[in-house]
Structure formats: C-alpha cells, structure tokens
Short mmCIF file of C-alpha atoms in Angstrom, two decimals:
data_model
loop_
_atom_site.label_atom_id
_atom_site.label_comp_id
_atom_site.label_asym_id
_atom_site.label_seq_id
_atom_site.Cartn_x
_atom_site.Cartn_y
_atom_site.Cartn_z
CA UNK A 232 63.19 104.55 139.08
CA UNK A 233 63.38 107.71 141.07
CA UNK A 234 59.64 108.22 140.06
CA UNK A 235 58.99 105.01 141.67
CA UNK A 236 60.96 105.67 144.57
CA UNK A 237 58.93 108.84 145.44
CA UNK A 238 55.65 106.99 144.82
CA UNK A 239 57.08 104.48 147.37
CA UNK A 240 57.51 107.12 150.00
CA UNK A 241 54.33 108.53 149.74
CA UNK A 242 52.43 105.65 150.40
CA UNK A 243 55.03 104.85 153.31
CA UNK A 244 53.70 108.61 154.56
CA UNK A 245 49.79 107.85 153.83
CA UNK A 246 49.92 104.32 155.86
CA UNK A 247 52.41 106.28 158.94
CA UNK A 248 49.44 109.10 158.72
CA UNK A 249 47.07 106.58 158.76
CA UNK A 250 48.41 104.83 161.83
CA UNK A 251 48.97 108.18 163.45
CA UNK A 252 45.90 110.54 162.72
CA UNK A 253 42.63 109.73 164.54
CA UNK A 254 40.38 107.20 162.80
CA UNK A 255 37.41 109.99 162.45
CA UNK A 256 39.97 112.39 160.85
CA UNK A 257 41.18 109.87 158.46
CA UNK A 258 37.35 108.99 157.44
CA UNK A 259 36.95 112.49 156.76
CA UNK A 260 39.71 113.25 154.38
CA UNK A 261 39.11 110.26 152.76
CA UNK A 262 35.13 111.40 152.02
CA UNK A 263 36.97 114.86 150.93
CA UNK A 264 39.23 112.96 148.70
CA UNK A 265 36.02 110.98 146.99
CA UNK A 266 34.19 114.22 146.58
CA UNK A 267 36.81 115.94 145.07
CA UNK A 268 37.12 113.17 142.33
CA UNK A 269 33.65 112.95 141.88
CA UNK A 270 33.54 116.69 140.99
CA UNK A 271 36.74 116.51 138.59
CA UNK A 272 35.40 113.32 136.72
CA UNK A 273 33.12 113.45 133.64
CA UNK A 274 31.27 110.61 134.52
CA UNK A 275 27.99 109.46 137.10
CA UNK A 276 28.18 106.27 138.92
CA UNK A 277 25.01 104.24 139.92
CA UNK A 278 25.42 101.08 142.17
CA UNK A 279 22.79 98.29 141.79
CA UNK A 280 23.29 95.94 144.73
CA UNK A 281 22.08 92.33 144.77
CA UNK A 282 19.68 92.59 147.37
CA UNK A 283 17.28 95.85 148.83
CA UNK A 284 18.18 97.13 152.29
CA UNK A 285 20.87 96.13 154.38
CA UNK A 286 18.71 92.49 155.63
CA UNK A 287 20.37 90.67 152.45
CA UNK A 288 16.65 88.88 151.70
CA UNK A 289 14.72 91.07 149.57
CA UNK A 290 16.46 90.46 145.79
CA UNK A 291 16.75 93.27 143.68
CA UNK A 292 14.88 93.14 140.58
CA UNK A 293 16.75 95.67 138.55
CA UNK A 294 20.08 93.59 139.59
CA UNK A 295 18.64 90.30 137.89
CA UNK A 296 17.52 92.74 135.11
CA UNK A 297 21.19 93.78 134.61
CA UNK A 298 22.59 90.25 135.25
CA UNK A 299 20.49 88.95 132.63
CA UNK A 300 21.15 91.49 129.81
CA UNK A 301 24.57 91.29 129.89
CA UNK A 302 24.89 87.52 130.05
CA UNK A 303 22.64 87.14 127.40
CA UNK A 304 24.06 84.98 124.03
CA UNK A 305 23.09 87.28 121.78
CA UNK A 306 23.98 90.49 123.21
CA UNK A 307 27.58 91.71 122.48
CA UNK A 308 28.79 93.56 125.72
CA UNK A 309 29.35 90.36 127.89
CA UNK A 310 30.95 88.62 124.55
CA UNK A 311 32.76 91.52 124.05
CA UNK A 312 34.19 91.25 127.49
CA UNK A 313 38.02 90.57 128.03
CA UNK A 314 37.13 87.70 130.80
CA UNK A 315 34.02 85.90 130.99
CA UNK A 316 32.36 82.57 132.28
CA UNK A 317 30.16 80.50 130.25
CA UNK A 318 27.22 78.38 131.67
CA UNK A 319 24.91 75.78 130.64
CA UNK A 320 22.03 74.38 132.35
CA UNK A 321 20.82 70.82 132.48
CA UNK A 322 17.75 71.22 131.33
CA UNK A 323 18.89 73.51 128.12
CA UNK A 324 21.33 73.39 124.98
CA UNK A 325 21.67 77.50 125.56
CA UNK A 326 25.17 78.73 126.33
CA UNK A 327 25.24 81.66 128.62
CA UNK A 328 27.83 84.58 129.28
CA UNK A 329 28.43 85.40 132.78
CA UNK A 330 30.68 88.94 133.37
CA UNK A 331 33.76 87.49 135.24
CA UNK A 332 33.93 89.27 138.98
CA UNK A 333 35.37 92.97 138.90
CA UNK A 334 35.25 93.12 135.15
CA UNK A 335 34.32 96.18 133.19
CA UNK A 336 32.12 95.52 129.95
CA UNK A 337 31.22 98.79 127.85
CA UNK A 338 27.93 99.45 125.73
CA UNK A 339 26.47 101.93 123.58
CA UNK A 340 23.13 104.01 123.82
CA UNK A 341 21.66 106.60 121.34
CA UNK A 342 24.73 107.18 120.82
CA UNK A 343 26.72 107.24 124.00
CA UNK A 344 29.39 104.77 125.66
CA UNK A 345 28.60 103.53 128.97
CA UNK A 346 30.24 100.91 131.12
CA UNK A 347 28.94 97.94 133.46
CA UNK A 348 31.28 96.98 136.24
CA UNK A 349 30.43 93.55 137.88
CA UNK A 350 31.82 93.73 141.72
CA UNK A 351 32.18 91.05 144.29
CA UNK A 352 33.58 91.86 147.36
CA UNK A 353 34.05 89.28 150.74
CA UNK A 354 32.33 89.73 153.42
CA UNK A 355 34.77 89.96 156.41
CA UNK A 356 34.72 87.16 158.57
CA UNK A 357 32.23 85.37 156.53
CA UNK A 358 31.82 83.28 153.41
CA UNK A 359 29.21 85.02 151.96
CA UNK A 360 29.78 87.07 148.88
CA UNK A 361 28.42 90.83 148.31
CA UNK A 362 27.55 91.42 144.54
CA UNK A 363 26.73 94.62 142.94
CA UNK A 364 26.80 95.95 139.59
CA UNK A 365 28.27 99.86 139.00
CA UNK A 366 26.80 101.60 136.02
CA UNK A 367 28.95 104.53 134.59
CA UNK A 368 27.63 107.02 132.01
CA UNK A 369 28.31 110.86 131.08
CA UNK A 370 27.59 113.11 133.89
CA UNK A 371 26.02 115.49 131.36
CA UNK A 372 23.83 113.40 129.94
CA UNK A 373 22.76 111.30 133.00
CA UNK A 374 19.46 112.78 133.64
CA UNK A 375 17.98 112.08 129.82
CA UNK A 376 19.75 109.06 129.79
CA UNK A 377 19.21 106.77 133.10
CA UNK A 378 15.73 106.59 132.61
CA UNK A 379 15.34 105.58 128.90
CA UNK A 380 18.77 103.14 129.44
CA UNK A 381 17.24 100.89 132.23
CA UNK A 382 13.85 100.98 130.29
CA UNK A 383 15.66 98.95 127.51
CA UNK A 384 17.62 96.79 129.89
CA UNK A 385 14.55 95.80 131.73
CA UNK A 386 12.43 95.19 128.05
CA UNK A 387 15.64 93.30 126.73
CA UNK A 388 16.30 91.16 129.92
CA UNK A 389 12.16 90.21 130.19
CA UNK A 390 12.87 89.13 126.22
CA UNK A 391 15.69 87.12 127.04
CA UNK A 392 14.58 85.57 129.66
CA UNK A 393 10.86 84.37 127.89
CA UNK A 394 13.09 82.95 125.17
CA UNK A 395 15.66 81.21 127.13
CA UNK A 396 13.80 80.13 129.73
CA UNK A 397 12.80 76.58 130.08
CA UNK A 398 9.21 76.00 129.29
CA UNK A 399 6.91 73.35 131.16
CA UNK A 400 3.97 71.39 130.26
CA UNK A 401 1.45 71.03 132.77
CA UNK A 402 -1.58 68.48 133.55
CA UNK A 403 -4.03 68.79 136.85
CA UNK A 404 -3.66 66.53 139.43
CA UNK A 405 -6.50 63.87 140.02
CA UNK A 406 -9.04 65.51 142.32
CA UNK A 407 -6.52 67.88 144.06
CA UNK A 408 -7.70 71.39 144.24
CA UNK A 409 -5.17 72.13 146.94
CA UNK A 410 -2.96 75.44 145.70
CA UNK A 411 0.28 73.75 146.06
CA UNK A 412 -0.28 70.74 144.17
CA UNK A 413 -3.42 71.58 141.75
CA UNK A 414 -0.68 71.14 138.56
CA UNK A 415 2.08 68.62 137.92
CA UNK A 416 4.40 69.82 134.99
CA UNK A 417 7.43 68.23 132.69
CA UNK A 418 9.71 70.21 130.77
CA UNK A 419 8.12 71.15 126.74
CA UNK A 420 9.92 70.15 123.94
CA UNK A 421 7.66 69.57 121.40
CA UNK A 422 9.69 70.08 118.34
CA UNK A 423 6.31 71.17 115.66
CA UNK A 424 6.90 74.56 114.57
CA UNK A 425 5.11 76.51 111.80
CA UNK A 426 7.92 75.75 109.58
CA UNK A 427 6.81 71.89 110.01
CA UNK A 428 2.97 72.30 110.12
CA UNK A 429 1.37 71.37 107.22
CA UNK A 430 -1.39 74.24 106.42
CA UNK A 431 -1.84 76.54 103.88
CA UNK A 432 0.81 79.91 103.33
CA UNK A 433 -1.90 82.08 103.58
CA UNK A 434 -3.15 80.26 107.09
CA UNK A 435 0.12 80.14 108.64
CA UNK A 436 0.56 83.97 107.78
CA UNK A 437 -2.89 84.60 109.18
CA UNK A 438 -2.46 83.07 112.72
CA UNK A 439 1.52 83.94 112.78
CA UNK A 440 0.06 87.57 112.60
CA UNK A 441 -2.45 87.49 114.79
CA UNK A 442 -0.19 85.80 117.69
CA UNK A 443 2.02 88.08 117.12
CA UNK A 444 -0.11 91.39 117.65
CA UNK A 445 -1.75 89.77 120.93
CA UNK A 446 1.91 89.02 122.48
CA UNK A 447 2.63 92.98 121.51
CA UNK A 448 -0.76 94.35 122.64
CA UNK A 449 -0.22 94.79 126.30
CA UNK A 450 -0.55 98.62 126.14
CA UNK A 451 -3.81 98.30 123.81
CA UNK A 452 -5.59 95.82 126.11
CA UNK A 453 -4.98 98.15 128.88
CA UNK A 454 -5.99 101.13 126.81
CA UNK A 455 -9.43 99.40 125.51
CA UNK A 456 -10.11 97.34 129.11
CA UNK A 457 -9.91 94.34 127.98
CA UNK A 458 -8.36 91.41 130.12
CA UNK A 459 -4.98 90.27 127.74
CA UNK A 460 -6.27 87.08 126.91
CA UNK A 461 -7.21 85.51 123.32
CA UNK A 462 -9.37 82.38 122.88
CA UNK A 463 -8.55 79.94 119.97
CA UNK A 464 -10.97 77.34 118.60
CA UNK A 465 -9.74 74.44 116.64
CA UNK A 466 -11.98 72.34 114.84
CA UNK A 467 -11.45 69.53 112.10
CA UNK A 468 -11.26 65.88 111.65
CA UNK A 469 -9.04 63.63 113.91
CA UNK A 470 -5.53 64.08 112.36
CA UNK A 471 -6.31 67.28 110.74
CA UNK A 472 -3.23 68.86 113.07
CA UNK A 473 -4.86 70.30 116.16
CA UNK A 474 -2.40 69.48 118.82
CA UNK A 475 0.66 70.27 116.71
CA UNK A 476 -0.63 73.65 115.92
CA UNK A 477 -0.93 74.45 119.75
CA UNK A 478 2.73 73.06 120.11
CA UNK A 479 3.72 75.37 117.39
CA UNK A 480 1.83 77.97 118.82
CA UNK A 481 3.87 77.40 122.20
CA UNK A 482 7.06 77.42 120.48
CA UNK A 483 6.10 80.31 118.67
CA UNK A 484 5.30 82.18 121.83
CA UNK A 485 7.88 80.68 124.27
CA UNK A 486 4.67 80.05 126.42
CA UNK A 487 3.85 77.63 129.08
CA UNK A 488 1.35 74.80 128.31
CA UNK A 489 -1.57 74.09 131.09
CA UNK A 490 -3.23 71.19 129.46
CA UNK A 491 -6.87 70.84 131.65
CA UNK A 492 -8.48 67.74 131.83
CA UNK A 493 -11.93 68.75 132.90
CA UNK A 494 -13.12 65.19 133.87
CA UNK A 495 -10.28 65.58 136.55
CA UNK A 496 -11.93 68.36 137.77
CA UNK A 497 -14.58 67.88 140.92
CA UNK A 498 -16.55 71.22 141.05
CA UNK A 499 -16.48 74.91 139.69
CA UNK A 500 -14.42 75.80 143.00
CA UNK A 501 -11.82 73.76 142.15
CA UNK A 502 -11.79 75.20 138.43
CA UNK A 503 -11.39 78.63 139.42
CA UNK A 504 -8.24 77.66 141.75
CA UNK A 505 -6.80 75.27 138.83
CA UNK A 506 -6.97 79.04 137.50
CA UNK A 507 -5.52 80.96 139.64
CA UNK A 508 -2.47 78.83 139.48
CA UNK A 509 -1.69 79.30 136.29
CA UNK A 510 1.04 81.69 134.81
CA UNK A 511 1.18 84.62 132.77
CA UNK A 512 2.41 84.11 129.46
CA UNK A 513 1.00 80.66 128.96
CA UNK A 514 -1.23 78.73 126.76
CA UNK A 515 -4.74 76.80 128.24
CA UNK A 516 -5.71 74.06 126.78
CA UNK A 517 -8.94 72.08 126.92
CA UNK A 518 -8.86 69.38 124.48
CA UNK A 519 -12.37 67.68 122.75
CA UNK A 520 -14.21 70.17 124.56
CA UNK A 521 -17.40 68.02 123.33
CA UNK A 522 -16.49 65.00 124.99
CA UNK A 523 -15.16 66.59 127.94
CA UNK A 524 -18.03 66.92 129.98
CA UNK A 525 -21.66 67.16 128.85
CA UNK A 526 -22.29 70.95 129.22
CA UNK A 527 -24.64 71.23 126.00
CA UNK A 528 -27.20 69.27 128.30
CA UNK A 529 -26.47 71.80 131.35
CA UNK A 530 -29.43 73.98 129.89
CA UNK A 531 -31.71 70.97 128.71
CA UNK A 532 -31.50 69.87 131.80
CA UNK A 533 -31.99 73.52 133.96
CA UNK A 534 -35.14 73.88 131.16
CA UNK A 535 -36.81 70.58 131.94
CA UNK A 536 -36.57 71.04 135.87
CA UNK A 537 -37.86 74.24 135.92
CA UNK A 538 -41.05 73.14 133.13
CA UNK A 539 -41.62 70.31 135.50
CA UNK A 540 -41.90 72.38 138.73
CA UNK A 541 -43.51 74.40 137.21
CA UNK A 542 -46.25 71.92 135.84
CA UNK A 543 -46.54 69.88 139.02
CA UNK A 544 -46.39 72.71 141.62
CA UNK A 545 -47.78 76.36 140.10
CA UNK A 546 -46.30 77.99 143.82
CA UNK A 547 -43.07 77.48 141.81
CA UNK A 548 -43.58 80.18 139.62
CA UNK A 549 -41.88 82.63 141.46
CA UNK A 550 -38.17 83.62 140.50
CA UNK A 551 -36.33 83.18 143.69
CA UNK A 552 -38.34 79.52 143.80
CA UNK A 553 -36.96 78.61 140.08
CA UNK A 554 -33.78 80.18 140.93
CA UNK A 555 -33.11 78.07 144.29
CA UNK A 556 -34.26 74.85 142.57
CA UNK A 557 -31.93 75.49 139.28
CA UNK A 558 -29.42 75.99 141.74
CA UNK A 559 -29.68 72.84 143.33
CA UNK A 560 -30.00 70.74 140.03
CA UNK A 561 -27.01 72.40 138.78
CA UNK A 562 -24.12 74.16 140.80
CA UNK A 563 -24.87 72.19 143.82
CA UNK A 564 -24.41 68.54 142.03
CA UNK A 565 -20.73 68.77 142.79
CA UNK A 566 -19.41 68.78 139.19
CA UNK A 567 -18.39 71.21 136.73
CA UNK A 568 -21.19 73.00 135.16
CA UNK A 569 -21.66 75.00 131.95
CA UNK A 570 -21.92 78.08 134.26
CA UNK A 571 -18.39 77.67 135.74
CA UNK A 572 -16.53 76.85 132.52
CA UNK A 573 -17.87 80.39 130.95
CA UNK A 574 -16.66 82.18 134.09
CA UNK A 575 -12.93 80.18 133.55
CA UNK A 576 -12.96 81.64 130.11
CA UNK A 577 -14.87 84.79 130.23
CA UNK A 578 -15.59 86.04 134.17
CA UNK A 579 -13.86 87.78 136.42
CA UNK A 580 -11.32 85.12 137.45
CA UNK A 581 -10.54 84.83 133.96
CA UNK A 582 -8.99 88.52 134.61
CA UNK A 583 -6.43 86.98 137.14
CA UNK A 584 -3.29 86.59 134.95
CA UNK A 585 -2.59 88.30 131.33
CA UNK A 586 -0.98 87.35 128.10
CA UNK A 587 -2.76 84.01 128.01
CA UNK A 588 -4.21 82.05 125.05
CA UNK A 589 -7.35 79.59 125.74
CA UNK A 590 -7.55 77.37 123.42
CA UNK A 591 -10.47 74.78 122.38
CA UNK A 592 -10.17 71.68 120.39
CA UNK A 593 -13.33 69.79 119.05
CA UNK A 594 -13.80 66.98 116.05
CA UNK A 595 -17.42 68.67 115.83
CA UNK A 596 -17.77 72.00 116.10
CA UNK A 597 -21.80 72.20 115.90
CA UNK A 598 -21.73 69.60 119.39
CA UNK A 599 -20.00 72.46 121.39
CA UNK A 600 -22.64 74.43 123.48
CA UNK A 601 -23.09 78.16 121.23
CA UNK A 602 -22.41 79.98 124.61
CA UNK A 603 -18.79 78.88 124.36
CA UNK A 604 -17.99 79.76 121.29
CA UNK A 605 -19.19 83.03 120.74
CA UNK A 606 -17.22 86.33 120.33
CA UNK A 607 -15.17 87.19 123.20
CA UNK A 608 -14.50 83.57 124.40
CA UNK A 609 -13.28 82.25 121.21
CA UNK A 610 -12.06 84.78 119.23
CA UNK A 611 -10.31 82.94 116.46
CA UNK A 612 -11.84 79.97 114.82
CA UNK A 613 -9.50 77.97 112.62
CA UNK A 614 -11.23 74.94 110.54
CA UNK A 615 -8.68 72.31 110.01
CA UNK A 616 -9.44 69.91 107.03
CA UNK A 617 -7.58 67.55 104.94
CA UNK A 618 -4.02 68.30 102.92
CA UNK A 619 -4.24 71.15 100.21
CA UNK A 620 -1.68 71.18 97.53
CA UNK A 621 0.43 73.54 99.53
CA UNK A 622 0.21 71.84 102.50
CA UNK A 623 0.82 68.55 100.68
CA UNK A 624 4.30 69.49 99.29
CA UNK A 625 5.18 70.88 102.59
CA UNK A 626 4.71 67.02 104.21
CA UNK A 627 6.43 66.10 101.34
CA UNK A 628 9.58 68.28 101.86
CA UNK A 629 9.50 67.90 105.42
CA UNK A 630 9.30 63.91 105.49
CA UNK A 631 11.23 63.07 102.00
CA UNK A 632 13.46 66.21 101.45
CA UNK A 633 11.47 66.47 97.91
CA UNK A 634 10.75 69.92 96.64
CA UNK A 635 9.42 68.59 93.00
CA UNK A 636 8.00 65.22 91.73
CA UNK A 637 6.49 63.75 88.57
CA UNK A 638 3.34 62.65 90.50
CA UNK A 639 2.60 66.04 92.09
CA UNK A 640 -0.20 66.88 89.33
CA UNK A 641 -1.71 63.00 90.05
CA UNK A 642 -1.92 63.81 94.04
CA UNK A 643 -3.41 67.89 92.68
CA UNK A 644 -6.15 65.93 90.33
CA UNK A 645 -6.78 63.54 93.21
CA UNK A 646 -7.03 66.45 95.87
CA UNK A 647 -9.47 68.53 93.08
CA UNK A 648 -11.56 65.44 92.89
CA UNK A 649 -12.10 64.84 96.21
CA UNK A 650 -9.32 62.38 97.52
CA UNK A 651 -7.60 64.24 99.99
CA UNK A 652 -6.11 62.94 103.30
CA UNK A 653 -5.82 64.37 106.52
CA UNK A 654 -1.83 65.07 106.92
CA UNK A 655 -1.65 62.47 109.91
CA UNK A 656 -2.57 59.92 107.13
CA UNK A 657 -0.41 61.69 104.65
CA UNK A 658 2.52 61.81 107.17
CA UNK A 659 1.96 57.93 108.04
CA UNK A 660 2.61 56.76 104.39
CA UNK A 661 5.45 59.48 103.67
CA UNK A 662 7.21 58.31 107.20
CA UNK A 663 6.57 54.66 106.11
CA UNK A 664 8.12 54.85 103.01
CA UNK A 665 10.66 57.66 103.75
CA UNK A 666 13.85 56.31 101.96
CA UNK A 667 12.43 55.92 98.86
CA UNK A 668 10.59 58.61 97.38
CA UNK A 669 8.62 57.03 94.21
CA UNK A 670 7.54 54.31 96.31
CA UNK A 671 5.79 56.99 99.19
CA UNK A 672 4.33 58.86 95.98
CA UNK A 673 3.02 56.05 94.52
CA UNK A 674 1.36 54.99 97.69
CA UNK A 675 -0.11 58.12 98.42
CA UNK A 676 -1.59 58.47 95.00
CA UNK A 677 -3.16 55.17 95.57
CA UNK A 678 -4.05 55.83 98.81
CA UNK A 679 -6.17 58.95 97.42
CA UNK A 680 -7.81 57.27 94.85
CA UNK A 681 -8.93 54.74 97.02
CA UNK A 682 -10.57 58.07 99.18
CA UNK A 683 -12.05 59.11 96.04
CA UNK A 684 -14.07 55.71 95.38
CA UNK A 685 -15.20 55.97 98.85
CA UNK A 686 -16.43 59.61 98.83
CA UNK A 687 -18.02 58.64 95.46
CA UNK A 688 -19.64 55.65 96.54
CA UNK A 689 -21.18 57.54 99.94
CA UNK A 690 -19.06 55.62 102.33
CA UNK A 691 -17.23 56.64 105.48
CA UNK A 692 -13.53 57.90 105.19
CA UNK A 693 -11.20 60.53 106.75
CA UNK A 694 -10.38 59.00 109.33
CA UNK A 695 -11.98 57.38 112.71
CA UNK A 696 -15.54 58.88 113.70
CA UNK A 697 -15.50 61.20 111.04
CA UNK A 698 -17.64 61.09 107.96
CA UNK A 699 -17.91 62.47 104.64
CA UNK A 700 -20.94 64.89 105.64
CA UNK A 701 -18.52 66.18 108.09
CA UNK A 702 -16.29 67.14 105.53
CA UNK A 703 -19.12 68.92 103.42
CA UNK A 704 -19.91 70.54 106.10
CA UNK A 705 -16.44 72.74 106.05
CA UNK A 706 -16.04 72.39 102.59
CA UNK A 707 -15.39 75.31 100.21
CA UNK A 708 -17.20 75.36 96.95
CA UNK A 709 -19.95 72.89 95.73
CA UNK A 710 -18.89 69.34 95.37
CA UNK A 711 -16.48 66.76 96.20
CA UNK A 712 -13.69 68.92 96.51
CA UNK A 713 -11.62 68.69 99.73
CA UNK A 714 -12.29 71.40 102.39
CA UNK A 715 -9.34 73.92 103.02
CA UNK A 716 -8.23 74.64 106.34
CA UNK A 717 -9.41 78.80 107.37
CA UNK A 718 -9.17 80.76 109.97
CA UNK A 719 -12.43 82.98 110.84
CA UNK A 720 -12.68 85.76 113.08
CA UNK A 721 -16.47 88.01 113.32
CA UNK A 722 -19.46 86.78 114.26
CA UNK A 723 -20.26 82.81 114.47
CA UNK A 724 -23.72 83.64 113.18
CA UNK A 725 -22.51 84.81 109.88
CA UNK A 726 -20.56 81.39 109.87
CA UNK A 727 -23.40 79.04 110.59
CA UNK A 728 -25.46 81.02 108.11
CA UNK A 729 -22.66 80.34 105.55
CA UNK A 730 -22.27 77.09 106.44
CA UNK A 731 -26.18 76.14 106.39
CA UNK A 732 -26.21 77.67 102.86
CA UNK A 733 -23.60 75.67 101.68
CA UNK A 734 -24.95 72.87 103.35
CA UNK A 735 -28.34 73.47 101.55
CA UNK A 736 -26.53 73.51 98.10
CA UNK A 737 -24.74 70.35 98.79
CA UNK A 738 -28.27 68.64 99.78
CA UNK A 739 -29.36 69.92 96.38
CA UNK A 740 -26.48 68.41 94.65
CA UNK A 741 -26.88 65.22 96.36
CA UNK A 742 -30.21 65.41 95.23
CA UNK A 743 -29.59 65.68 91.62
CA UNK A 744 -26.92 63.27 91.91
CA UNK A 745 -29.37 60.84 93.44
CA UNK A 746 -32.40 61.06 90.65
CA UNK A 747 -29.25 60.95 88.13
CA UNK A 748 -28.41 57.45 89.44
CA UNK A 749 -31.97 56.24 89.84
CA UNK A 750 -32.50 57.45 86.10
CA UNK A 751 -29.20 55.52 85.02
CA UNK A 752 -30.67 52.00 86.88
CA UNK A 753 -33.91 52.56 85.53
CA UNK A 754 -32.49 52.40 81.94
CA UNK A 755 -30.40 49.64 82.33
CA UNK A 756 -32.94 47.50 83.59
CA UNK A 757 -35.66 48.68 80.45
CA UNK A 758 -32.30 47.22 78.63
CA UNK A 759 -32.73 44.57 80.21
#
C-alpha cells in the first residue's frame, strides 16, 4: 500500500509539473527520457506505417507485406498470438489470421527472437485510424538482421499472396480494343490437378519439374538475357486431355488464365493491346490454333501476290515496291496476321511482362505453321494420345475408387493391340457406371474390343475428326499399338525426321498387310 501511495504521489507531481512548466520544457524532458530509454534498452525499434509520407495516400508496400506475413494461415506468429481476428472473403474458403490492434506477436529468425506490434491509434477529431507495425530486434545484431529478415518477410508474403489470392479466368471482348475493357473475367475454379490427370507418371513428373524450374527461374532468365516466359504446344486427338492439362498447370502454379479468342480480335494492334493488359504469373491460351485463323495461308498468299505482280509488271521487282505490295495485301487488310501472332509470342511486345506461359493447343500439329512451333516460341511440345495402362488405372481409381480389378489384364491386352481409348471416352463410360465397377470394366473392355475391330478393318475411330492415320503419326513403335503421351523438347526438325521415319515404317507395314490380305483373298477364290 505504501508503494502504491508513493506512485500516486509521483503521478500527481508529474501532472502538476506538466501543467505548471512551459510546454517547450516538457517536450524537452520527454525527448530526454526517450533517448535515455533507447540508450539503456537492449532492443532497436523500427516503425512501418501504413502509408508513405504525411499525406496518407501512397500505400506502403512493406506494410502490406508485413501484414500478409503475419496473417498467413500457415505462419505460426499470428496463430500463437494471445488475441487474433479471423476473417474469410466471400470468394474464398481460406481463413486468415489478423493480429489484433495493439498486440504483439513474436517471431524467430536465424536464432534471434523478434517481435511485431500492431499499433492502431485514433486520429484526434476524426474517425480515421493510424495503423503501423513496429519491429523490435536485438540492438547488437540490427545491422546483420534487418535487411535479410525484411527480404525473408517479403518473399514469404509474396508466396502467400500468390497461393491465397482468387485466381481469374479471362476472355477477350468482341471487337473491343480499349485498355479498360479488353478482358472480362470470372473466378477460376477448375478442379483439375496433376493428381486427377490421366497421364503416364513419367510424363507428369517431367511436366511438373519443367514448370517448377520455370517458376523459380527469375534470376536465371535475367542472367542469360531471356524473357521470363515459356511456350507449350499441346497436341493430340479430341478428348486426350489438353484443356484439363491447362487447368492442372494453372492450379499447380496458381496462375490466372487468359483464354484468347483470335476470331474476336480485329487486327494486330488490338492483339498487342490485349497482351499489354495481361498480368504477370498468368497463362495465355489459344486453343485450336490451326482452326482459329488461316495463318498458314498468309505466306502462300504473299508469295502468290508477289509472283503475280512480278510477272505482270517487271517494274515491281525492286524490294521497296514488293514490300509495299505485301504490306497492303496482309497487314493493312484489317485482321490478325501470322506476323502479328509471331510478335505476340516472341517479339519485343512479348517482353512487357514476366513469368507467363503461352499455350497453344491443336488436334493436328502438322496443320500449324512451322514458324509458330519452333524453339523459342513453343519450347515444350506435349503429345497427348490415348490412355496407356497407368493412365487408365488412374482413371479407374478416380472414378470408381478401385485400385485393382480382375479385368485389368484384359484392358492391358486391348491397349497393346490397338484398342486404347482417349481419356474422355474412358471417363464417360466410368462416369455412367460409377456405381458398379464390374459393369464399368466390362463396358470399357467391350468398347476397346470394338475399337480394335475398327482399327483392324481400316475404319475410323478415336474421336470426331480424328482417324487412325493421325494416331499412327504419333505412334511409338511399329504396329497397331496405341500412342502414349510424350513430352518433347529440342529442335522440332528432329521430331519431324523421327516421325517421317516412323511414318515410312507404318507405310511399309501397310503394304505388307495389303499383300498378305490380297494373297489370302486369291487363295480363297482359287479354292472356290
């Protein structure tokens, strides 16, 4: 009681002195007390306000990073705080922690204990609040701790923001080239992941390793002087999983998706405008690139026009006149040209952003102009075919919840003999019979056997617009074995040579089979 009495007396004395002494002297004594406290304290304090300067307009980016770092769900400091605020946005199921006002959370970095205090003060004669974070760290190590710790905070905050933010699916407006309304978007919530994809395990591993190396390659791309982007060409029959693979890549990297419809783009200028509006950490997708525009005909048209002009008027042989005529026939025709699309994927304008994937899909790779798929534009070519054994088992596990079945051997035999189906075809059968695994497996085997008869008889199959000759172009080995999905990187010339060699072997085998069948028919006629 005596101590409390003395404390109250001291407080009363201080109050009287504050009212009696001049304000300048009181301010001087207060400053002297703070300096004495800082001198005797073993800690250093750094304040990070919400806004830069005194106007309260420019948001402090470091404050935002600290707030994300402390409020991350998988981060322990905020979760261990004595009082936290929980929040969840309407568009996300993720729950985030928020440090309560004027509370302190502790963190550890390189064996040192640090503390963050969330200070919230009410502005006098206003409803506004002044927010800031105060960092406390050991004074002896502040020079060696401050910079690496803030870099660690920024890195973790950016990673948390990338994973937790709501991702969007964009599409371009019809005939709108303005900067404000070039794209419209909806939330991207596609459920496809690499765990649910019907791909061979080795192919999944290769794609994931390549994507991981790309997303972590900022320093590498800057060091070698290349734009931080990567091109993917996905080709294969309808139903082979091209769109599902794009969704799985977006979910794996947590990127936005820009679905570019070339038929809605009026000219090359609008195409560049749309490219400028795309954000970093995004995937730009052009599906069915061979059907979107007749880009391959551009070169033939220019060559035909040039020959016709040169033939009819020899004076047009000069380079300047020919260039002028080609420009008039192509770029001034008011449409997207092959040159404009090439600049979109690999020109100077393609470097206006970072960490972006450009993905083309097609059902027929040979129909795509070679300039679009060369190295530097499409770095990775993924050939998606029919289901292999591992991919089929993955589908059965996902749809039916079955990891083994007595009819797996029958399915493997059908696949080896050319009866393999696309993932979409298998998935439809399994979905229709998901309540009875035995019925589903019998129907799959029946469909594969029918496929074998169609292939053996030279008929069509494998999806709308896709015949057996297309399957043979990507087949591995000789015979009726179904193609497996593969990933290829390097020079496309090597792939074309390998494909031509394989195609020649397939043609030879066709001729042999034809003569064998002709001989059997001749024998049967002579027998009659």
